[in-house]
mmCIF file with all atom_site columns, C-alpha atoms in Angstrom:
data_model
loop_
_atom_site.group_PDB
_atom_site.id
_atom_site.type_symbol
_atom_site.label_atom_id
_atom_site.label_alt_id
_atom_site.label_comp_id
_atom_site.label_asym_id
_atom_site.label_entity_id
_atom_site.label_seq_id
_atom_site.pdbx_PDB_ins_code
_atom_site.Cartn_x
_atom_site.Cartn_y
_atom_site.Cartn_z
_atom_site.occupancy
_atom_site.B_iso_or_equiv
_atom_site.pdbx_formal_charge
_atom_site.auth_seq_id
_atom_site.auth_comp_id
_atom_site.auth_asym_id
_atom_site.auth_atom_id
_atom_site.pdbx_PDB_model_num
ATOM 1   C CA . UNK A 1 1   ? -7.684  8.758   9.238   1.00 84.00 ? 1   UNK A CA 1
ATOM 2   C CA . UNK A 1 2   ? -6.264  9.196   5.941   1.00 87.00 ? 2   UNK A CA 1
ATOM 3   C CA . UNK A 1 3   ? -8.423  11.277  4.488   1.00 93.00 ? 3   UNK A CA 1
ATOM 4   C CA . UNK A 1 4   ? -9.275  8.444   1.218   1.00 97.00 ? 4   UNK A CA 1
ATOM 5   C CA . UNK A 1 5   ? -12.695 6.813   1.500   1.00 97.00 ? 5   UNK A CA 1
ATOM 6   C CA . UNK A 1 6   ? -13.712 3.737   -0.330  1.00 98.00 ? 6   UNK A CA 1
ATOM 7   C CA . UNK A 1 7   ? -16.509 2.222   -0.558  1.00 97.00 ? 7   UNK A CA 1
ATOM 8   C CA . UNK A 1 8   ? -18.357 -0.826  0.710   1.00 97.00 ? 8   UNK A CA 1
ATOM 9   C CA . UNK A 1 9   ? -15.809 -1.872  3.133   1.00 96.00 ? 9   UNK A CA 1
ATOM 10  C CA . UNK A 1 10  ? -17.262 -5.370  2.577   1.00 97.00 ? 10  UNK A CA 1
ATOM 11  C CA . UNK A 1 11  ? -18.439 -6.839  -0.236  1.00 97.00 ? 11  UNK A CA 1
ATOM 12  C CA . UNK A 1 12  ? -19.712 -10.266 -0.698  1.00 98.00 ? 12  UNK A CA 1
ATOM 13  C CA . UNK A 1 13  ? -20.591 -11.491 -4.699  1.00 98.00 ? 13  UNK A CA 1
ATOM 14  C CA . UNK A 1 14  ? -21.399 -14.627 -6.377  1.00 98.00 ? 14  UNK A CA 1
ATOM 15  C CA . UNK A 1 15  ? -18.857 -15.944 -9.493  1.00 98.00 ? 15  UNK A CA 1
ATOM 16  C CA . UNK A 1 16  ? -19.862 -14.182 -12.873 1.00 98.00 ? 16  UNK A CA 1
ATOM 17  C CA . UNK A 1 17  ? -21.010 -11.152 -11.096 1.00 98.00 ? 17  UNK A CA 1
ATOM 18  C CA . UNK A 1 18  ? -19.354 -7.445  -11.638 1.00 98.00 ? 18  UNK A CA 1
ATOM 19  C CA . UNK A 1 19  ? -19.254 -5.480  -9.005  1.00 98.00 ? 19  UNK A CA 1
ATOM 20  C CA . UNK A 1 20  ? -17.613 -1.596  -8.486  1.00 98.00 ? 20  UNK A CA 1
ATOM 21  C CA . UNK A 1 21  ? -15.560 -0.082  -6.037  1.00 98.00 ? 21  UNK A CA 1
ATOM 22  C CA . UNK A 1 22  ? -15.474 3.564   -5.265  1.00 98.00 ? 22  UNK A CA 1
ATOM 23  C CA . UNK A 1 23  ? -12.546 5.829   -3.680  1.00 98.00 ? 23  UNK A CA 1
ATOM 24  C CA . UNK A 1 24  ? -12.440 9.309   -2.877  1.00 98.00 ? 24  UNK A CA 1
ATOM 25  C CA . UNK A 1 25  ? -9.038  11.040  -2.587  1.00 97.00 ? 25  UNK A CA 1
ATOM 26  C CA . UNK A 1 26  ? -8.058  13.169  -0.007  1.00 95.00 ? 26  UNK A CA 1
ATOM 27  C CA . UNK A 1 27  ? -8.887  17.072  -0.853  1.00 93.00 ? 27  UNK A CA 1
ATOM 28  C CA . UNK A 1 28  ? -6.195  18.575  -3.135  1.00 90.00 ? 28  UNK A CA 1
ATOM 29  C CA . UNK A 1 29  ? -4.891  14.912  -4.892  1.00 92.00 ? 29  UNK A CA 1
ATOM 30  C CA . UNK A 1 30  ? -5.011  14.487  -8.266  1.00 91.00 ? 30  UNK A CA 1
ATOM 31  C CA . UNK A 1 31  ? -3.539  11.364  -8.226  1.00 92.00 ? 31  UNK A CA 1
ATOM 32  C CA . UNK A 1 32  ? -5.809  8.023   -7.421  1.00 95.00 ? 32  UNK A CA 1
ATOM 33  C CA . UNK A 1 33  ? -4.114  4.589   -7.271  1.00 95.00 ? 33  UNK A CA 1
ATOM 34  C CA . UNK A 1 34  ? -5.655  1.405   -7.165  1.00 97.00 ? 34  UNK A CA 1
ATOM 35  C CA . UNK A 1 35  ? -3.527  -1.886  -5.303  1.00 97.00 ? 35  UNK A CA 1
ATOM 36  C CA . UNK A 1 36  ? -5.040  -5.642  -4.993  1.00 98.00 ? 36  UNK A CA 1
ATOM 37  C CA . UNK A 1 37  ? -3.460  -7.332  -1.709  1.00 97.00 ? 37  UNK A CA 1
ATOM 38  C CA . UNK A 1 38  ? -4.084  -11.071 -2.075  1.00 94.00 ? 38  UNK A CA 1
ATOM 39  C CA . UNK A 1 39  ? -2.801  -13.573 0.000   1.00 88.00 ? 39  UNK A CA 1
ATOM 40  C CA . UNK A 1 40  ? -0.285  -14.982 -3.022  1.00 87.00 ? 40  UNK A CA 1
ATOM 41  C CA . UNK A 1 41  ? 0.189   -12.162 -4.887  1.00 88.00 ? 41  UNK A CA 1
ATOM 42  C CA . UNK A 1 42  ? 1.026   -9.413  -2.154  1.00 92.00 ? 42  UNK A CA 1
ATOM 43  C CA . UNK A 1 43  ? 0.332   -6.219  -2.670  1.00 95.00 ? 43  UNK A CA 1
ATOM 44  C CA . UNK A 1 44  ? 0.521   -4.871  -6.121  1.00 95.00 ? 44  UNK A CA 1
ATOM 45  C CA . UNK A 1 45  ? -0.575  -1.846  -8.466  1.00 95.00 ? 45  UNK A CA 1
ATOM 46  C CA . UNK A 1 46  ? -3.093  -1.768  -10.613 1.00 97.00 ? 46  UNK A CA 1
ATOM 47  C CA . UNK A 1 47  ? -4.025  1.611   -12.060 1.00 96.00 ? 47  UNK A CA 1
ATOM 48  C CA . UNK A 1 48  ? -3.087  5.112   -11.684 1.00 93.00 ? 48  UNK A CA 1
ATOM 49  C CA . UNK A 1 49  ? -5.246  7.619   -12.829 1.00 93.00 ? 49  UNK A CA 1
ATOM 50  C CA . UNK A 1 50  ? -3.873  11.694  -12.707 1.00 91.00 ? 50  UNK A CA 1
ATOM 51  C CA . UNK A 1 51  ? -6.520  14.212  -12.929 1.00 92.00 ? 51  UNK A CA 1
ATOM 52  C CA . UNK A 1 52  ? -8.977  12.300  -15.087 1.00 94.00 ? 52  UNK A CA 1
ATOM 53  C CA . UNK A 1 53  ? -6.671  10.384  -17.449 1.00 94.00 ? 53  UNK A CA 1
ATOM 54  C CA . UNK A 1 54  ? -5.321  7.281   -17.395 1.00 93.00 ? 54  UNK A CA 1
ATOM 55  C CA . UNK A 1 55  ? -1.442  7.577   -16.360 1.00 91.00 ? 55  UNK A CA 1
ATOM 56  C CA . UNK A 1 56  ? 0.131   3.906   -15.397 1.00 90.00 ? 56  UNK A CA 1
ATOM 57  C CA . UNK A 1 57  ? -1.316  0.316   -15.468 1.00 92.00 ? 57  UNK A CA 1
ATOM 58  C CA . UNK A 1 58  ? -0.016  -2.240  -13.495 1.00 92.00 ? 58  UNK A CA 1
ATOM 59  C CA . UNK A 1 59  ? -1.184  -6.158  -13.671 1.00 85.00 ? 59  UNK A CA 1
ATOM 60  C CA . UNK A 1 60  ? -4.372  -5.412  -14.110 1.00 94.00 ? 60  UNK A CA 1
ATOM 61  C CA . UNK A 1 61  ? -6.880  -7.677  -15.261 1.00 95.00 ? 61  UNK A CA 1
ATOM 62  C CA . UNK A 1 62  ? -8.854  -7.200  -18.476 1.00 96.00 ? 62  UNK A CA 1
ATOM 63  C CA . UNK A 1 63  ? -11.907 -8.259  -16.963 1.00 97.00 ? 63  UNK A CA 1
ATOM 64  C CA . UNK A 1 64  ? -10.954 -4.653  -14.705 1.00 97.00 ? 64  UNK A CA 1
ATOM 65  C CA . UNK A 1 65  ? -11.732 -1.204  -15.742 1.00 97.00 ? 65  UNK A CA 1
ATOM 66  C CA . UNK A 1 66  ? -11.072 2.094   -13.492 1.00 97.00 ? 66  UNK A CA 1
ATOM 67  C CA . UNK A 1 67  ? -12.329 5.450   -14.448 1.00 97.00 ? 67  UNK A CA 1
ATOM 68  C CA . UNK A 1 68  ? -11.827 9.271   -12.722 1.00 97.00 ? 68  UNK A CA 1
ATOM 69  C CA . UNK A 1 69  ? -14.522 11.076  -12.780 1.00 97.00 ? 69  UNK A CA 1
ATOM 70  C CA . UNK A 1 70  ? -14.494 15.049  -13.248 1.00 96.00 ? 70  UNK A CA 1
ATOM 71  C CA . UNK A 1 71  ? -14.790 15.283  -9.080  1.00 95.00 ? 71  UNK A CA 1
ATOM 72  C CA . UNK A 1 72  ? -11.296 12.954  -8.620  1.00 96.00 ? 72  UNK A CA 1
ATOM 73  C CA . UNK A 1 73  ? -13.596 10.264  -7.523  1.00 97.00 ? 73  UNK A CA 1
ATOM 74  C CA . UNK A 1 74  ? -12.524 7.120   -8.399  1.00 98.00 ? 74  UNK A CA 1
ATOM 75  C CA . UNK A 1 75  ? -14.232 3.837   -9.612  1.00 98.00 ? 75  UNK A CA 1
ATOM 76  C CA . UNK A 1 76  ? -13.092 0.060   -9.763  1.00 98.00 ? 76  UNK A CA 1
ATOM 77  C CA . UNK A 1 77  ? -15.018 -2.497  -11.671 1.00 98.00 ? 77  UNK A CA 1
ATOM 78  C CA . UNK A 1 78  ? -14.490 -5.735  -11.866 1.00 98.00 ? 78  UNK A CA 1
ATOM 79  C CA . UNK A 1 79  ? -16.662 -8.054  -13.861 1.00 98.00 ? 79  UNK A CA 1
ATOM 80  C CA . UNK A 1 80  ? -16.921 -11.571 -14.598 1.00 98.00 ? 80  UNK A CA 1
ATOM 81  C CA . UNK A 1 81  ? -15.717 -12.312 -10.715 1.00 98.00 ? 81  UNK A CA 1
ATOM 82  C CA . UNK A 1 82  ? -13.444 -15.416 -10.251 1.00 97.00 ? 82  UNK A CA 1
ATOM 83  C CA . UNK A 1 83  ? -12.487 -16.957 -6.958  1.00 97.00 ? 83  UNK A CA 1
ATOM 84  C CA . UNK A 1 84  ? -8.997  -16.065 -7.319  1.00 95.00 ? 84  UNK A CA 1
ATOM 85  C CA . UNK A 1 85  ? -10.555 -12.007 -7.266  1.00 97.00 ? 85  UNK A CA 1
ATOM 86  C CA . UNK A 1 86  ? -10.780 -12.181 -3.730  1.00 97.00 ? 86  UNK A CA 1
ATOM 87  C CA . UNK A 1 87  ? -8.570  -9.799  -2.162  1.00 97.00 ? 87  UNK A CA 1
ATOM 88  C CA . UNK A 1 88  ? -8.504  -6.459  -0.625  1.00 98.00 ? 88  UNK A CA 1
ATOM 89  C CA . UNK A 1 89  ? -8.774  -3.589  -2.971  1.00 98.00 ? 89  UNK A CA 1
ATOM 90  C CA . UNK A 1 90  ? -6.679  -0.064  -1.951  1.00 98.00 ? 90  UNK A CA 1
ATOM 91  C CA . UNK A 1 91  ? -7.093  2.854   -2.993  1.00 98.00 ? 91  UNK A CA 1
ATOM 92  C CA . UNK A 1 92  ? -4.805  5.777   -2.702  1.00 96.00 ? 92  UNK A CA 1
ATOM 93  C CA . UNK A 1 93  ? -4.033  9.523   -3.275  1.00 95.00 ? 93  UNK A CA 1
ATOM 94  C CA . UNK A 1 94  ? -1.098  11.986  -3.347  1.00 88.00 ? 94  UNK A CA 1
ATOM 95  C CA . UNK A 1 95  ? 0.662   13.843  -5.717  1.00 73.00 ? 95  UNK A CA 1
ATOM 96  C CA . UNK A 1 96  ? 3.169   12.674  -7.989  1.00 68.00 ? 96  UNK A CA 1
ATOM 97  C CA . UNK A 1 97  ? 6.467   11.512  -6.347  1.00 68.00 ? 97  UNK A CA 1
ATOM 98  C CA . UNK A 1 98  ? 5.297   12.518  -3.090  1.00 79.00 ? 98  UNK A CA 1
ATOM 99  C CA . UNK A 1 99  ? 3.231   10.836  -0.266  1.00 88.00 ? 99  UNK A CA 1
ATOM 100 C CA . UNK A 1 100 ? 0.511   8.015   -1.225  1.00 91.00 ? 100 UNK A CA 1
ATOM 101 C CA . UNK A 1 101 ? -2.339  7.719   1.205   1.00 94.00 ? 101 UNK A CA 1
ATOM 102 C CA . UNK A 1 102 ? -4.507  4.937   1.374   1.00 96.00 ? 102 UNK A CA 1
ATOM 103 C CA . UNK A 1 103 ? -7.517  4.093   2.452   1.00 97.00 ? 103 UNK A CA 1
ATOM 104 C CA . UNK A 1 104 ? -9.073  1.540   4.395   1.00 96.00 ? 104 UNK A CA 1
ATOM 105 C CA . UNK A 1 105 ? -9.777  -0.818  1.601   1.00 97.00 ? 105 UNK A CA 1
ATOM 106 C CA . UNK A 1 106 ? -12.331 -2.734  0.543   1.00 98.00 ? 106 UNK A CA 1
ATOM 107 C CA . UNK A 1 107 ? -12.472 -6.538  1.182   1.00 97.00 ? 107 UNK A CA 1
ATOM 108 C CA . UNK A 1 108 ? -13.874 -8.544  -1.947  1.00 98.00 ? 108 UNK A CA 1
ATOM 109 C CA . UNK A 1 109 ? -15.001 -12.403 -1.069  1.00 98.00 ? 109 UNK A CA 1
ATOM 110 C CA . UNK A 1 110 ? -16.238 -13.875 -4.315  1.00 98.00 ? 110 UNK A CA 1
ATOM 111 C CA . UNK A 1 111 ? -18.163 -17.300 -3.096  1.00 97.00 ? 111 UNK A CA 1
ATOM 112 C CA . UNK B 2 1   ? 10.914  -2.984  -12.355 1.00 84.00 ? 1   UNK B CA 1
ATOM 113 C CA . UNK B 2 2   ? 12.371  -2.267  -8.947  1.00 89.00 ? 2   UNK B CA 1
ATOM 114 C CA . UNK B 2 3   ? 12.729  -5.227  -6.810  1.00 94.00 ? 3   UNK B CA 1
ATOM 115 C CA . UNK B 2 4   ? 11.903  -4.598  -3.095  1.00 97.00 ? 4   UNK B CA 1
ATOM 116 C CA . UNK B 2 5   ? 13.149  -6.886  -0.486  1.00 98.00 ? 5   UNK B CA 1
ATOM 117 C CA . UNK B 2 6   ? 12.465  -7.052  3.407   1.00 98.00 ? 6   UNK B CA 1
ATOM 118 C CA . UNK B 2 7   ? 14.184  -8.698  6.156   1.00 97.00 ? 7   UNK B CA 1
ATOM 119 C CA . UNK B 2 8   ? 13.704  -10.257 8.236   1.00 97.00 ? 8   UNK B CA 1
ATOM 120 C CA . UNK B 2 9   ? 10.215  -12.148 7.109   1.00 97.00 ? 9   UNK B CA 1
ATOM 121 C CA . UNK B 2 10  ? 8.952   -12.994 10.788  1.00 97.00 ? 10  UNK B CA 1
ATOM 122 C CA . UNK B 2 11  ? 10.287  -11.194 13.895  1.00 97.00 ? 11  UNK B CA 1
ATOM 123 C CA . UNK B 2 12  ? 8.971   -11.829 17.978  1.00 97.00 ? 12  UNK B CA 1
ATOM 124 C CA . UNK B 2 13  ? 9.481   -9.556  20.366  1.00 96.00 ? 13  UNK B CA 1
ATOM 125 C CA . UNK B 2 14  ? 8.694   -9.258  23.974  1.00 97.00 ? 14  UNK B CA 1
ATOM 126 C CA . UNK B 2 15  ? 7.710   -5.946  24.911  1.00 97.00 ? 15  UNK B CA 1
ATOM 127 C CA . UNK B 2 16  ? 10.378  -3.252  25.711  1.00 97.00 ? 16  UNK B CA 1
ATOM 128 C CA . UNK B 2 17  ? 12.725  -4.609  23.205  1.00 98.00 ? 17  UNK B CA 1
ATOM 129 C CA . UNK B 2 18  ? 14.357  -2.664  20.271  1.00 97.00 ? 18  UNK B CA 1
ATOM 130 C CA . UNK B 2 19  ? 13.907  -3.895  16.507  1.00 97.00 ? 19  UNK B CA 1
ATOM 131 C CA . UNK B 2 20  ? 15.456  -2.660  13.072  1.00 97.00 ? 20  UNK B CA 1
ATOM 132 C CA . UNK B 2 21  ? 13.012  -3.905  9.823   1.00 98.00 ? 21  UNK B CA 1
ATOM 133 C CA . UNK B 2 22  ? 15.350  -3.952  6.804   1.00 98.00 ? 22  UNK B CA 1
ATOM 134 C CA . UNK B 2 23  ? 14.003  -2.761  3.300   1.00 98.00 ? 23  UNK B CA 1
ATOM 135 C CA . UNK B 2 24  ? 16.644  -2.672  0.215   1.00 97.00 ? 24  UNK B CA 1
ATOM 136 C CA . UNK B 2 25  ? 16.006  -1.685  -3.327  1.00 95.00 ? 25  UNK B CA 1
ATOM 137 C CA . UNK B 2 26  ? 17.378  -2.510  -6.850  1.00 92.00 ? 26  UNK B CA 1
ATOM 138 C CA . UNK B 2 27  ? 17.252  1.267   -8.105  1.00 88.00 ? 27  UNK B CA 1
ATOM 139 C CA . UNK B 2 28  ? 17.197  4.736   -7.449  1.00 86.00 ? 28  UNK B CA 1
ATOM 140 C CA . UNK B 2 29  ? 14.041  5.497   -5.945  1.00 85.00 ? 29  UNK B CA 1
ATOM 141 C CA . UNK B 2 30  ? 11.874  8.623   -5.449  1.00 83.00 ? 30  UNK B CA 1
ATOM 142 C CA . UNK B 2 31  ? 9.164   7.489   -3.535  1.00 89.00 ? 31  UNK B CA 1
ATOM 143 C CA . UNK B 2 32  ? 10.299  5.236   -0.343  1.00 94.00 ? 32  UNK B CA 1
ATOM 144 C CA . UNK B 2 33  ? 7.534   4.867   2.348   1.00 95.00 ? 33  UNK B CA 1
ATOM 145 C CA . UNK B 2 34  ? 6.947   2.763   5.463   1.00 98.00 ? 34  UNK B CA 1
ATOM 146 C CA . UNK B 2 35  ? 3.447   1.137   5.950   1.00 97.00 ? 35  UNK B CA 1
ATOM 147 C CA . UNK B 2 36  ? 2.023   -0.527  8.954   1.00 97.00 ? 36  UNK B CA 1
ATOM 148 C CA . UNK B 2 37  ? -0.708  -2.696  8.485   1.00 96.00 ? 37  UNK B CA 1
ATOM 149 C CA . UNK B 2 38  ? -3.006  -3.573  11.735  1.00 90.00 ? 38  UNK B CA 1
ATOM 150 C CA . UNK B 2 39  ? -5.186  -6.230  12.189  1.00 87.00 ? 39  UNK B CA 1
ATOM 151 C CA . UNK B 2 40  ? -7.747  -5.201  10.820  1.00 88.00 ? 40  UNK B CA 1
ATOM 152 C CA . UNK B 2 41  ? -6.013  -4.982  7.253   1.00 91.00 ? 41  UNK B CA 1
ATOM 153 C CA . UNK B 2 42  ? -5.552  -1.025  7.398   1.00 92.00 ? 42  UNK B CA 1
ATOM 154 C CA . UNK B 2 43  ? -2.514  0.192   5.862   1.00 94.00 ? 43  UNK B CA 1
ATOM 155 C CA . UNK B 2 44  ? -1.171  2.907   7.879   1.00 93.00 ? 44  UNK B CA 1
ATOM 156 C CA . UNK B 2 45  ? 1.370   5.954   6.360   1.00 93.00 ? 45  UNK B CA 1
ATOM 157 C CA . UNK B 2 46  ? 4.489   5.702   8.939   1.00 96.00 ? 46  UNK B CA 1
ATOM 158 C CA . UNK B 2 47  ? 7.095   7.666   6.984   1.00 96.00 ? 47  UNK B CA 1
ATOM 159 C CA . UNK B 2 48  ? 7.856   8.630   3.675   1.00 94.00 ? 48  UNK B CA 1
ATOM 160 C CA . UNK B 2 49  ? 11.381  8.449   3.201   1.00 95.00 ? 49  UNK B CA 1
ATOM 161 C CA . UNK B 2 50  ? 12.989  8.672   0.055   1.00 93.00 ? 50  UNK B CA 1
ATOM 162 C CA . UNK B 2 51  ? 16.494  9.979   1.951   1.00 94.00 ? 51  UNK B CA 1
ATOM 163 C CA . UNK B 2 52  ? 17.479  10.762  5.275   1.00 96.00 ? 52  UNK B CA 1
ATOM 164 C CA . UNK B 2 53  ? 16.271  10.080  8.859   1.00 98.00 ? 53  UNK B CA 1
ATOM 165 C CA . UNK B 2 54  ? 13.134  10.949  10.186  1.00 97.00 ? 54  UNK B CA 1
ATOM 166 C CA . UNK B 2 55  ? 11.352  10.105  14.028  1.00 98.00 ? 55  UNK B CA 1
ATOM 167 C CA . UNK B 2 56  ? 8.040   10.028  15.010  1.00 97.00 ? 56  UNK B CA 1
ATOM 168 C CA . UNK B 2 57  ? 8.060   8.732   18.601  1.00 97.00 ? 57  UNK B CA 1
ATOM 169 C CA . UNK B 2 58  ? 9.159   5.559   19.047  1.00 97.00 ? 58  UNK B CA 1
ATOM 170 C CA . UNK B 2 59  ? 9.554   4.864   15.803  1.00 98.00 ? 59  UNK B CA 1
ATOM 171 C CA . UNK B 2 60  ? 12.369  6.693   13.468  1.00 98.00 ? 60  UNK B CA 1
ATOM 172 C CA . UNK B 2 61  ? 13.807  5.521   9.849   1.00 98.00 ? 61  UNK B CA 1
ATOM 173 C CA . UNK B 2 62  ? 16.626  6.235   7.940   1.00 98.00 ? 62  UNK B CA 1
ATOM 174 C CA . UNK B 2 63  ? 16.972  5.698   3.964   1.00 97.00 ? 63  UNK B CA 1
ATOM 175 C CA . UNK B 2 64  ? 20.518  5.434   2.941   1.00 96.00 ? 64  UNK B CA 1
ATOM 176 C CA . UNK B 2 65  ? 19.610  5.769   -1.191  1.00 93.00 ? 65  UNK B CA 1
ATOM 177 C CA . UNK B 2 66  ? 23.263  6.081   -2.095  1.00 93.00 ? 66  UNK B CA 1
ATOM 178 C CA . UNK B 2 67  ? 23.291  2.539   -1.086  1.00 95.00 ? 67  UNK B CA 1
ATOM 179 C CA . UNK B 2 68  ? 19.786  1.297   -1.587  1.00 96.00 ? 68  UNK B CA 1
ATOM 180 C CA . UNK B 2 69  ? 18.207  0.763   1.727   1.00 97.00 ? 69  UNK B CA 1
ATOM 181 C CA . UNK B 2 70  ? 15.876  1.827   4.284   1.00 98.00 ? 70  UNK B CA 1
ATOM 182 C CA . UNK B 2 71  ? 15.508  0.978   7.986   1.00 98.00 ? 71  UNK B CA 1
ATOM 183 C CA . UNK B 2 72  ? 13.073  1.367   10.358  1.00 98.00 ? 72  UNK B CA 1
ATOM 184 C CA . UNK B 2 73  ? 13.683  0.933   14.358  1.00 98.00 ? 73  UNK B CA 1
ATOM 185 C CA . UNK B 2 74  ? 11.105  0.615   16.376  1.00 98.00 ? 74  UNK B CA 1
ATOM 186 C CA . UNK B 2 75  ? 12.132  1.582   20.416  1.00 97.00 ? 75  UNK B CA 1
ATOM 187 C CA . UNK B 2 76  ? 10.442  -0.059  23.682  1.00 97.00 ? 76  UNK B CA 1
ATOM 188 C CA . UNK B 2 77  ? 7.789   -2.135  21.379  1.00 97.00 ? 77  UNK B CA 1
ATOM 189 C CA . UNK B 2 78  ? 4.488   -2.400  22.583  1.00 97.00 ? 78  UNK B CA 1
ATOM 190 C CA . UNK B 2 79  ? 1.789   -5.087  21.906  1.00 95.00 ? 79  UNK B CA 1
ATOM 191 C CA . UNK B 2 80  ? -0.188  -2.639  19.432  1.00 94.00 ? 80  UNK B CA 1
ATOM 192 C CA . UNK B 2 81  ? 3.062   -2.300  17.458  1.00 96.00 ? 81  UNK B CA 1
ATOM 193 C CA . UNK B 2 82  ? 1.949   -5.837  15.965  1.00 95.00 ? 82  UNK B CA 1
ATOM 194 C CA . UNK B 2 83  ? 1.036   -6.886  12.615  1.00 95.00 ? 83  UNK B CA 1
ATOM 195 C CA . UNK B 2 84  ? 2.990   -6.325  9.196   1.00 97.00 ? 84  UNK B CA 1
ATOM 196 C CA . UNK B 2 85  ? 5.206   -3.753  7.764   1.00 98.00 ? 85  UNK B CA 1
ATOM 197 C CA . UNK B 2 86  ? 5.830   -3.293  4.800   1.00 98.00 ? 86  UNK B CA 1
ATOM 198 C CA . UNK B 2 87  ? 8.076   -1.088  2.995   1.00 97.00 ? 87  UNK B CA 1
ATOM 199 C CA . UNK B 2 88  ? 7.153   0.585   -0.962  1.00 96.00 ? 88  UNK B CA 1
ATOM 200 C CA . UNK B 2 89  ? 9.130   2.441   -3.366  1.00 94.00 ? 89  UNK B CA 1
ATOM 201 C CA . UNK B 2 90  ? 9.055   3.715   -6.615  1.00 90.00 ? 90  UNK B CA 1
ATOM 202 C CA . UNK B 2 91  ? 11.619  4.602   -9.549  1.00 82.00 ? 91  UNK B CA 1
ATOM 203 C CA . UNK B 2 92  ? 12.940  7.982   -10.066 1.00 68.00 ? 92  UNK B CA 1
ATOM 204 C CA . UNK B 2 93  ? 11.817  9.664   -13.296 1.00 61.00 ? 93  UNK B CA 1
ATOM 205 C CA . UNK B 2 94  ? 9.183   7.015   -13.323 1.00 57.00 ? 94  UNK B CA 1
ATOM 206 C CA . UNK B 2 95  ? 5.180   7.382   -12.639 1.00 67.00 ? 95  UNK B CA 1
ATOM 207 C CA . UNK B 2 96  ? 4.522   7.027   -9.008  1.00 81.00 ? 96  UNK B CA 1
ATOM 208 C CA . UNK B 2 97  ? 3.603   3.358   -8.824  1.00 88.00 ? 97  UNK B CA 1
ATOM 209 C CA . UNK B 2 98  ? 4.641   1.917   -5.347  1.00 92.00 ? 98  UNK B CA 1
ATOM 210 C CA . UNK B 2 99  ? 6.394   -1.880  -5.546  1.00 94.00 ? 99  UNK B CA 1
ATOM 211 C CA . UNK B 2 100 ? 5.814   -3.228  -2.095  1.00 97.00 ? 100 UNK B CA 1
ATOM 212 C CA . UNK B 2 101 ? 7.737   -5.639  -0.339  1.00 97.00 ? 101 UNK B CA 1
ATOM 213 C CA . UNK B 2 102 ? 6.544   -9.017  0.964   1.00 97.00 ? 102 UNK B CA 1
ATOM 214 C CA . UNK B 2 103 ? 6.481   -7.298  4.737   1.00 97.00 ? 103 UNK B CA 1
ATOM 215 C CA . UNK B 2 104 ? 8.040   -8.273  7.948   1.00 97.00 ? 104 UNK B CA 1
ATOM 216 C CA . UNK B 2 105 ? 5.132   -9.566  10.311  1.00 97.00 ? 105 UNK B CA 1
ATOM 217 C CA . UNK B 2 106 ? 5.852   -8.281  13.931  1.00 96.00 ? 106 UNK B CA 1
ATOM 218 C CA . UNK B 2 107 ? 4.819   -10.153 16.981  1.00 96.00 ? 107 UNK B CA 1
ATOM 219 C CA . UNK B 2 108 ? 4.719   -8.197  20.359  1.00 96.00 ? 108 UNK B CA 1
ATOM 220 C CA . UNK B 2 109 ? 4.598   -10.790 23.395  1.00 96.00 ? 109 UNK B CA 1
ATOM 221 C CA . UNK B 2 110 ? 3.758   -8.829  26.628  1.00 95.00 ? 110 UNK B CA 1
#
């Protein structure tokens, strides 16, 4: 166990829809990362947030937003769902430079 | 950005054998960590390696940085070593976004 929680662990949405994914860091991390794994694309970074502000965006879509919240909770949503969305959705926490942790991810099927 | 590249792509082992998973970088890196991911699409932490050698059982890496690579041996595999590893790093003096390689998927015959 990691120590990050996210969830739903499944989640199961219709094209158009917006859904949002939520990630708890491990006690202590100010740092929260979001990663996509996809079957083409790999695993790749999204959005880092550092103690409530925005600190690095990867290739994220517009049609995704992330926001910290004042608890270093951590939100995902995505809106205006595609096919190609499907994926599993990481989150992680650590401090900067040092150890990420991630959690079990949440596994997006848009239908 | 850093390019991270893993070798080799597909490996099959029987039991009891030895491996070494190859990981190099483009760039000097202050984040290099070693994931497993099982099954059942969890990503487990292995090692977090920027430089040096580290063990944890049967399993032990060693990050040459000077020279832009990491490798990680796994000793008398077992069946539940199976599934993908992958291999992340980030720049120095950079934010802490991980690049991960395209993984090395690990088969374990008994």
């Amino acid at each position: 166990d990691s120590g990050v929680t996210q969830t739903p662990k499944h989640l199961i949405t219709a094209t158009g829809q917006r859904v949002t994914l939520r990630c708890s860091p491990r006690s202590g991390d100010l740092s929260v990362y979001w990663y996509q794994q996809s079957l083409d694309q790999g695993l790749q970074f999204l959005i880092q947030y550092y103690n409530g502000e925005e600190r690095a965006k990867g290739n994220i879509l517009e049609r995704f937003s992330a926001q910290q919240f004042p608890d270093l909770h951590s939100e995902l949503n995505l809106s205006s769902l595609e096919l190609g969305d499907s994926a599993l959705y990481f989150c992680a926490s650590g401090g900067l430079g040092e150890t990420q942790y991630f959690g079990p991810g949440t596994r997006l099927l848009v239908l | 950005g850093i390019q991270v590249e893993q070798s080799p792509p597909d490996l099959i082992l029987q039991e009891g054998a030895n491996s070494t998973l190859r990981c190099n970088f483009s760039d000097s890196v202050n984040n290099l960590q070693w994931f497993h991911q099982n099954p059942w699409g969890q990503l487990i932490n292995l090692f977090y390696i920027p430089s040096g050698t580290k063990q944890n059982g049967r399993l032990s890496a060693t990050t040459v940085a000077t020279e832009r690579y990491s490798l990680l041996y796994i000793s008398s595999s077992q069946t539940t070593d199976s599934g993908v590893y992958f291999c992340a790093a980030s720049l120095t003096g950079a934010n802490s976004k991980l690049t991960f390689g395209k993984g090395i998927t690990l088969s374990v015959r008994p």
